[in-house]
mmCIF file of C-alpha atoms in Angstrom:
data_model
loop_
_atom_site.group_PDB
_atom_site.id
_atom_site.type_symbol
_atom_site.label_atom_id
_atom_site.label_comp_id
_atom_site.label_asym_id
_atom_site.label_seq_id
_atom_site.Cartn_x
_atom_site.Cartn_y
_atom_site.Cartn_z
ATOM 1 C CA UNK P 1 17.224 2.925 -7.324
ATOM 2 C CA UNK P 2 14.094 4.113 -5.461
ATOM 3 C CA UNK P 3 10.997 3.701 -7.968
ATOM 4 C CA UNK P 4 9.119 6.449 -5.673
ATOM 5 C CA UNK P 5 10.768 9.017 -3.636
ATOM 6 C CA UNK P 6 9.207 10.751 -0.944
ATOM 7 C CA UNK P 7 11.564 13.986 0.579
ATOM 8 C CA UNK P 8 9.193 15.328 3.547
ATOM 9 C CA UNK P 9 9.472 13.123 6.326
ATOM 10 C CA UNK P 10 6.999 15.384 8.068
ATOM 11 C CA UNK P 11 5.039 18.365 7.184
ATOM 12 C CA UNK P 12 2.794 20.595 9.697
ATOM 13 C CA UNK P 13 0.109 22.482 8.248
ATOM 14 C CA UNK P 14 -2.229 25.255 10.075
ATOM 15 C CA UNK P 15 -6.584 23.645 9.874
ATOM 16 C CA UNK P 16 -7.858 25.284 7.108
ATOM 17 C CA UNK P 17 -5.000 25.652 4.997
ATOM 18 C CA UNK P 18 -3.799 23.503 2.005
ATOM 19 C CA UNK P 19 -0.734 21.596 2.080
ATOM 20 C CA UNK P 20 1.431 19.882 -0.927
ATOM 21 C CA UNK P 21 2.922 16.239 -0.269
ATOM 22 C CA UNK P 22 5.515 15.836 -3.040
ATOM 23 C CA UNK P 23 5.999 12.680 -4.222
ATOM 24 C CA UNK P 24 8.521 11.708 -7.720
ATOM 25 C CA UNK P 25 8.745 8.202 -9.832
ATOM 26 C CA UNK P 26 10.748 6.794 -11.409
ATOM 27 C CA UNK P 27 9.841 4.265 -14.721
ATOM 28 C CA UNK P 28 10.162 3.760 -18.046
ATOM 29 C CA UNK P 29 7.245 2.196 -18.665
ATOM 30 C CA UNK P 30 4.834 4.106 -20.529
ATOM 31 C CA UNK P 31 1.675 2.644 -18.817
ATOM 32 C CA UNK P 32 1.387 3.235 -15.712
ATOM 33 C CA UNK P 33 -0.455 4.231 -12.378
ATOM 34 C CA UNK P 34 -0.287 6.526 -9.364
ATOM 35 C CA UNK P 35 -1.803 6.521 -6.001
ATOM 36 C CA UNK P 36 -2.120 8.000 -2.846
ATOM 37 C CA UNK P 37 -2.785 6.244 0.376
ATOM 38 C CA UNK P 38 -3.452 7.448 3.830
ATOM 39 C CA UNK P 39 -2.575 5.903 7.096
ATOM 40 C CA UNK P 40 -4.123 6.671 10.261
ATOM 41 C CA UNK P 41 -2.533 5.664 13.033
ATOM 42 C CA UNK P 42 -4.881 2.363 13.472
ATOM 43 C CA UNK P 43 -3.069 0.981 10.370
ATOM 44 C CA UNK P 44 -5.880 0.329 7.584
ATOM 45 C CA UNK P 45 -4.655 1.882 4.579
ATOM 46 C CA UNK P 46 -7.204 4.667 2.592
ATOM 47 C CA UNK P 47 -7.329 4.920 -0.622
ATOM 48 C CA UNK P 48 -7.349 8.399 -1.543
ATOM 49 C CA UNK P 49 -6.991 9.711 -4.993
ATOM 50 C CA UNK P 50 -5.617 7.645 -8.487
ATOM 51 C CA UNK P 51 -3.803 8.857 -11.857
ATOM 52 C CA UNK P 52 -2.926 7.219 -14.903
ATOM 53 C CA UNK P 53 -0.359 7.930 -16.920
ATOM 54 C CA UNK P 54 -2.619 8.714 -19.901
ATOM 55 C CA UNK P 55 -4.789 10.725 -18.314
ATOM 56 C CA UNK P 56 -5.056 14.195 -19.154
ATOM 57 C CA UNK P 57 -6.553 15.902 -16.632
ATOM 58 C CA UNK P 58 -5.158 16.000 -13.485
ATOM 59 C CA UNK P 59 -7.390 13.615 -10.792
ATOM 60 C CA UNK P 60 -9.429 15.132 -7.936
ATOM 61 C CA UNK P 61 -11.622 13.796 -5.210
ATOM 62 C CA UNK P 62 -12.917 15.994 -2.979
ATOM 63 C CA UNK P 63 -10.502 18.128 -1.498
ATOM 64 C CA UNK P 64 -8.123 15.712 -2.918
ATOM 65 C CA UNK P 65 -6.266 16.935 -6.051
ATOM 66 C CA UNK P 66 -3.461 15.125 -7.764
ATOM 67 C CA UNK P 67 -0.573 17.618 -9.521
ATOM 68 C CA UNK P 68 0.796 15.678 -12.320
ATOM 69 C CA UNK P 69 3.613 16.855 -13.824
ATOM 70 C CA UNK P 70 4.343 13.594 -16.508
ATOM 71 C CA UNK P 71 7.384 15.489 -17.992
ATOM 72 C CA UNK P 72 8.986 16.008 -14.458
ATOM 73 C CA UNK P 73 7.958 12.548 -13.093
ATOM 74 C CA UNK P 74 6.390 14.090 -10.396
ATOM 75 C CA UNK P 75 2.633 12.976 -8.967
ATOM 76 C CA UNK P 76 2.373 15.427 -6.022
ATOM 77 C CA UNK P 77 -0.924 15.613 -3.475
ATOM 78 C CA UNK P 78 -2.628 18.638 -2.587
ATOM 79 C CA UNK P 79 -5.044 18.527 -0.036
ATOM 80 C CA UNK P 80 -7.595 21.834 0.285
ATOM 81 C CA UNK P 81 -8.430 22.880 3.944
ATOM 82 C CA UNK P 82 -7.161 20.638 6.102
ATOM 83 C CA UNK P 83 -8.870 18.992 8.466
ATOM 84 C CA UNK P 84 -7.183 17.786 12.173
ATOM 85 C CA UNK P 85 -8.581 14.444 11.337
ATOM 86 C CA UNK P 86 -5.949 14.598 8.150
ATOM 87 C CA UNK P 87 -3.308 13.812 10.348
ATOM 88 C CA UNK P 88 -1.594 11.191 9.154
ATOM 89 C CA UNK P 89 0.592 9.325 7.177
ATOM 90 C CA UNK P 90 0.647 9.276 3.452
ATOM 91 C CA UNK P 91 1.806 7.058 1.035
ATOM 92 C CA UNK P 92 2.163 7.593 -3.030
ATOM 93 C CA UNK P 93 2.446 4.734 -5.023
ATOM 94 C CA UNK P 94 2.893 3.705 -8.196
ATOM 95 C CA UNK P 95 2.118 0.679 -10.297
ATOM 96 C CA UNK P 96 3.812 -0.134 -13.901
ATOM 97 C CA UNK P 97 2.535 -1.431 -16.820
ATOM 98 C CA UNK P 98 -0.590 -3.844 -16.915
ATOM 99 C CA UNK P 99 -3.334 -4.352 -14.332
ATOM 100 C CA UNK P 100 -2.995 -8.046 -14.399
ATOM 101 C CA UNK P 101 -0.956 -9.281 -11.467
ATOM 102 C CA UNK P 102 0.967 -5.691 -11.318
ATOM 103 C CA UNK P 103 2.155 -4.778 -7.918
ATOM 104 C CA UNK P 104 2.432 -0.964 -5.875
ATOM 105 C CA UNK P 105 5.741 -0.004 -5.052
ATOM 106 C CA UNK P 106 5.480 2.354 -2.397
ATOM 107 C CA UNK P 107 7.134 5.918 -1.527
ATOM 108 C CA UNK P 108 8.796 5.825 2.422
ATOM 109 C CA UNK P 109 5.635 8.123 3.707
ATOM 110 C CA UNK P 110 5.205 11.778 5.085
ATOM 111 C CA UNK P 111 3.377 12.065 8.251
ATOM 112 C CA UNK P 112 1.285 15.114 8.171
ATOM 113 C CA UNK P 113 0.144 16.841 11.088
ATOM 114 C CA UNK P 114 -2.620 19.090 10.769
ATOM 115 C CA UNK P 115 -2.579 21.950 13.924
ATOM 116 C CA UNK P 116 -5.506 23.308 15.540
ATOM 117 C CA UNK O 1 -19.719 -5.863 -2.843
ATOM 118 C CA UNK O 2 -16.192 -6.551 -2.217
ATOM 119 C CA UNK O 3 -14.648 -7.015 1.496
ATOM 120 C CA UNK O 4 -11.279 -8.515 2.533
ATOM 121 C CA UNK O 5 -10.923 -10.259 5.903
ATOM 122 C CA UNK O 6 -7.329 -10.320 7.847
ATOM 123 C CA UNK O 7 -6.213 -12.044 10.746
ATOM 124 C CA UNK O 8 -5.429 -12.172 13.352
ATOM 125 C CA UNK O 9 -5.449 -7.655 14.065
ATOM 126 C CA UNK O 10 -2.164 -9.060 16.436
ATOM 127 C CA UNK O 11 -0.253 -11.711 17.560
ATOM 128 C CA UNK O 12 3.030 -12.002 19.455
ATOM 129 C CA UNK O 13 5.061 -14.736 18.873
ATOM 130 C CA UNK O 14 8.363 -16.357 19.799
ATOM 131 C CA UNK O 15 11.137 -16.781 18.015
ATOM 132 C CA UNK O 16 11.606 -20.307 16.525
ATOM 133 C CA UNK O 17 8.055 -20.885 16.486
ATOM 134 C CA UNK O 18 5.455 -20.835 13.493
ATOM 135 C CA UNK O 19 3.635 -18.575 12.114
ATOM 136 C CA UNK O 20 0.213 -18.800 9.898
ATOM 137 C CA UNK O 21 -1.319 -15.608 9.112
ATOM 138 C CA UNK O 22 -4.861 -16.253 7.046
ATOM 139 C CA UNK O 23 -6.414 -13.274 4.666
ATOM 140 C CA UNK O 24 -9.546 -13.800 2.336
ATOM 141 C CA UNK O 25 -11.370 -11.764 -0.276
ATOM 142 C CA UNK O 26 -15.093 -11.976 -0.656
ATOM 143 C CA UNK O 27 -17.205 -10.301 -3.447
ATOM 144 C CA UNK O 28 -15.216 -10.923 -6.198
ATOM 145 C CA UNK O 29 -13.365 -13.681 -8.419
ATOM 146 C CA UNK O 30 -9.566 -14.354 -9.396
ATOM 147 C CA UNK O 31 -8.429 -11.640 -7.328
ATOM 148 C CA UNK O 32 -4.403 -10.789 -7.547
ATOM 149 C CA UNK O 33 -3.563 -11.120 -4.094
ATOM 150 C CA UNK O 34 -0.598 -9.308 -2.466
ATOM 151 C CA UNK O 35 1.059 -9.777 0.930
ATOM 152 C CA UNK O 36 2.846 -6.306 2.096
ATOM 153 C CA UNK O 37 4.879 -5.878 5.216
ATOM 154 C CA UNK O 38 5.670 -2.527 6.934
ATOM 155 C CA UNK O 39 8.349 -1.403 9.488
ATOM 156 C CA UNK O 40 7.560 0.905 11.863
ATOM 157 C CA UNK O 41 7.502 4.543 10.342
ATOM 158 C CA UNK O 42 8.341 3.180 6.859
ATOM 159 C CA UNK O 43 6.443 2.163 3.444
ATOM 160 C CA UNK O 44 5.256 -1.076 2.539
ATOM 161 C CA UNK O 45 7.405 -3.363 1.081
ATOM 162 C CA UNK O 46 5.885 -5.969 -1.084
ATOM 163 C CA UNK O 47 6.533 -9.712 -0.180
ATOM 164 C CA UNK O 48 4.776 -12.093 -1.844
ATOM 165 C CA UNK O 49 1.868 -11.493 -5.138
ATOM 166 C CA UNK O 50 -0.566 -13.952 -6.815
ATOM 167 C CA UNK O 51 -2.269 -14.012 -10.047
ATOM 168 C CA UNK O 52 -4.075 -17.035 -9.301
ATOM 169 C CA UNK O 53 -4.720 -20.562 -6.853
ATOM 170 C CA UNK O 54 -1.079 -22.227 -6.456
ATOM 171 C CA UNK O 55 0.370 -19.137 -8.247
ATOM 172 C CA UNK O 56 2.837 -17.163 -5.949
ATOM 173 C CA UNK O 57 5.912 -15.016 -7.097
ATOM 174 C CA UNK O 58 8.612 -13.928 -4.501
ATOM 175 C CA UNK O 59 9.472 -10.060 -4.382
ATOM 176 C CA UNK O 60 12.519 -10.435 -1.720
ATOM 177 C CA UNK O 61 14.477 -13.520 -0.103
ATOM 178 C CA UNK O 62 13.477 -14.242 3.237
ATOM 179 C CA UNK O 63 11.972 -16.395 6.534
ATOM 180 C CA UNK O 64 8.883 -16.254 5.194
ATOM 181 C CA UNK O 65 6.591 -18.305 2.144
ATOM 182 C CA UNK O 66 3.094 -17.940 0.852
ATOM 183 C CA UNK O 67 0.458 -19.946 -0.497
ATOM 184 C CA UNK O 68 -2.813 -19.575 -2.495
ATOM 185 C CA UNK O 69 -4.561 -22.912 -1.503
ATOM 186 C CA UNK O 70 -8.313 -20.914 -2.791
ATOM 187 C CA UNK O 71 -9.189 -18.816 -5.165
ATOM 188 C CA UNK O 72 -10.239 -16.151 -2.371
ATOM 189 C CA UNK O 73 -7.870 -16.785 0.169
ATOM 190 C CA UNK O 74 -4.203 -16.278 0.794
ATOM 191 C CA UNK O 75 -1.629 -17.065 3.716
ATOM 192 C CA UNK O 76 1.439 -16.189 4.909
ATOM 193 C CA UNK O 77 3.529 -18.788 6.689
ATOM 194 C CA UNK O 78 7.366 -19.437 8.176
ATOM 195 C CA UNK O 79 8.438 -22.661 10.431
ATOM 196 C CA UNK O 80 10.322 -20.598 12.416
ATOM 197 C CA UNK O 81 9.966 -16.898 13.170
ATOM 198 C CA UNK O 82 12.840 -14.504 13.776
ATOM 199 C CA UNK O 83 13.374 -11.318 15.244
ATOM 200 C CA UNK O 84 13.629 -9.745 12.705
ATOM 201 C CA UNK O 85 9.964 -11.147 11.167
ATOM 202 C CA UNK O 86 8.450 -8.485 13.099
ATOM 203 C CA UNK O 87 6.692 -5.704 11.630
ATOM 204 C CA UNK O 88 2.937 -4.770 10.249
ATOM 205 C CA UNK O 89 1.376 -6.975 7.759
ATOM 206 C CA UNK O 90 -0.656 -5.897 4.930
ATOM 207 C CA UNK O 91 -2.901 -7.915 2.357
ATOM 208 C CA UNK O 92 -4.235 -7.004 -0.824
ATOM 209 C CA UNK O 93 -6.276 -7.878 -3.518
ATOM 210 C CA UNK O 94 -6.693 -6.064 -7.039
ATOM 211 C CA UNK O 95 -8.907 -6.295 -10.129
ATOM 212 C CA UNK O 96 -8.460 -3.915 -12.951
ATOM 213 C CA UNK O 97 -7.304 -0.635 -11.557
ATOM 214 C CA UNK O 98 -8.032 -0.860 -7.768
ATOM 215 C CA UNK O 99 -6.526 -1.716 -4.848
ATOM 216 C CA UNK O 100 -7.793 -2.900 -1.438
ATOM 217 C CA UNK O 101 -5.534 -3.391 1.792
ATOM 218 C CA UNK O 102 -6.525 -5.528 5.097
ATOM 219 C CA UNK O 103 -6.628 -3.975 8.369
ATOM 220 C CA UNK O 104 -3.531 -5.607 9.057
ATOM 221 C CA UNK O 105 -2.030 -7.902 11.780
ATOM 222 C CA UNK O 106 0.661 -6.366 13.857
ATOM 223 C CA UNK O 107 3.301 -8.945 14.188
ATOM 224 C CA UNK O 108 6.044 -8.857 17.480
ATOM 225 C CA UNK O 109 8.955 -11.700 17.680
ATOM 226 C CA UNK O 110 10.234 -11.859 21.298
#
């Protein structure tokens, strides 16, 4: 069973306006983590925002806000006037239980593409 | 602070032959250390993870093995590539909550 799903292959979003990537996981471990990665095309991978399962606030970074919805298993990315450089891919991920020697399992992506 | 070094960025190979790709983490101490791999348009799939020097745990059978031969350094090795090898590798390291990627080497089998 996929531990992270991903449904938008692609999403296009105007410059300027804010988009939602949705992202749901799956675990029944109560400890655990969420992230969100992006992807430019040259590879590297960008860390962008983080959430732990005990937090109670939701996370935010910027323009970078995380919507976590705990009871609905759902850790969904909003970023706040996009920017053309946004375009990308993105990538949520989650890690279970402990820090020590704990591993992401990623989501398959959604490649955003911000228009001018 | 904390930088991780990958390479080679690419490398194209042929099938049958080896392969030795080298990553290493400077700034910090007993790192877990992660090799990823990525298809083209897909997520990363985790391959190999270490807690530690000589430690290495196996997330999937395949061509390929790992080794931690330093504290700060991991490498990803196979005796004899296939096709279907190809694809965009990823290291890591972690400590605590974070986690740090490579730049990557882009790997083609012809």
């Amino acid at each position: 069973a996929q531990k992270i799903t991903q449904t938008q292959p692609g999403m296009f979003v105007q410059e300027k306006e804010a988009v939602t990537l949705d992202c749901t996981y799956d675990t029944s471990d109560p400890s655990y983590g969420l992230f969100w990665y992006k992807q430019p095309s040259s590879g590297e991978m960008i860390f962008l925002i983080y959430q732990g399962s005990y937090d109670q606030q939701n996370a935010t970074e910027g323009r970078y806000s995380l919507n976590f919805q705990k009871a609905r298993k759902s850790a969904n990315l909003v970023i706040s006037a996009s920017q053309l450089g946004d375009s990308a891919m993105y990538f949520c991920a989650m890690r279970e239980g402990g820090t020590s020697g704990s591993r992401l399992t990623f989501g398959e992506g959604t490649q955003l593409t911000v228009n001018p | 602070s904390q930088t991780i070094h990958q390479w080679p960025a690419t490398l194209v190979q042929p099938v049958g032959s080896p392969l030795s790709l080298e990553c290493t983490v400077e700034g910090t101490s007993n790192p877990n250390l992660y090799w990823y791999r990525q298809a083209a348009g897909r997520g990363l799939q985790l391959l190999f993870y270490s807690v530690g020097i000589g430690q290495i745990s196996s997330e999937v059978p395949q061509n390929l093995s790992a080794s931690r031969p330093q504290d700060r350094q991991f490498i990803l090795s196979s005796k004899k590539l296939l096709l279907s090898d190809s694809g965009f590798y990823l290291c890591a390291w972690s400590l605590n909550e974070g986690y740090t990627f490579g730049s990557g080497t882009r790997l083609t089998v012809v």
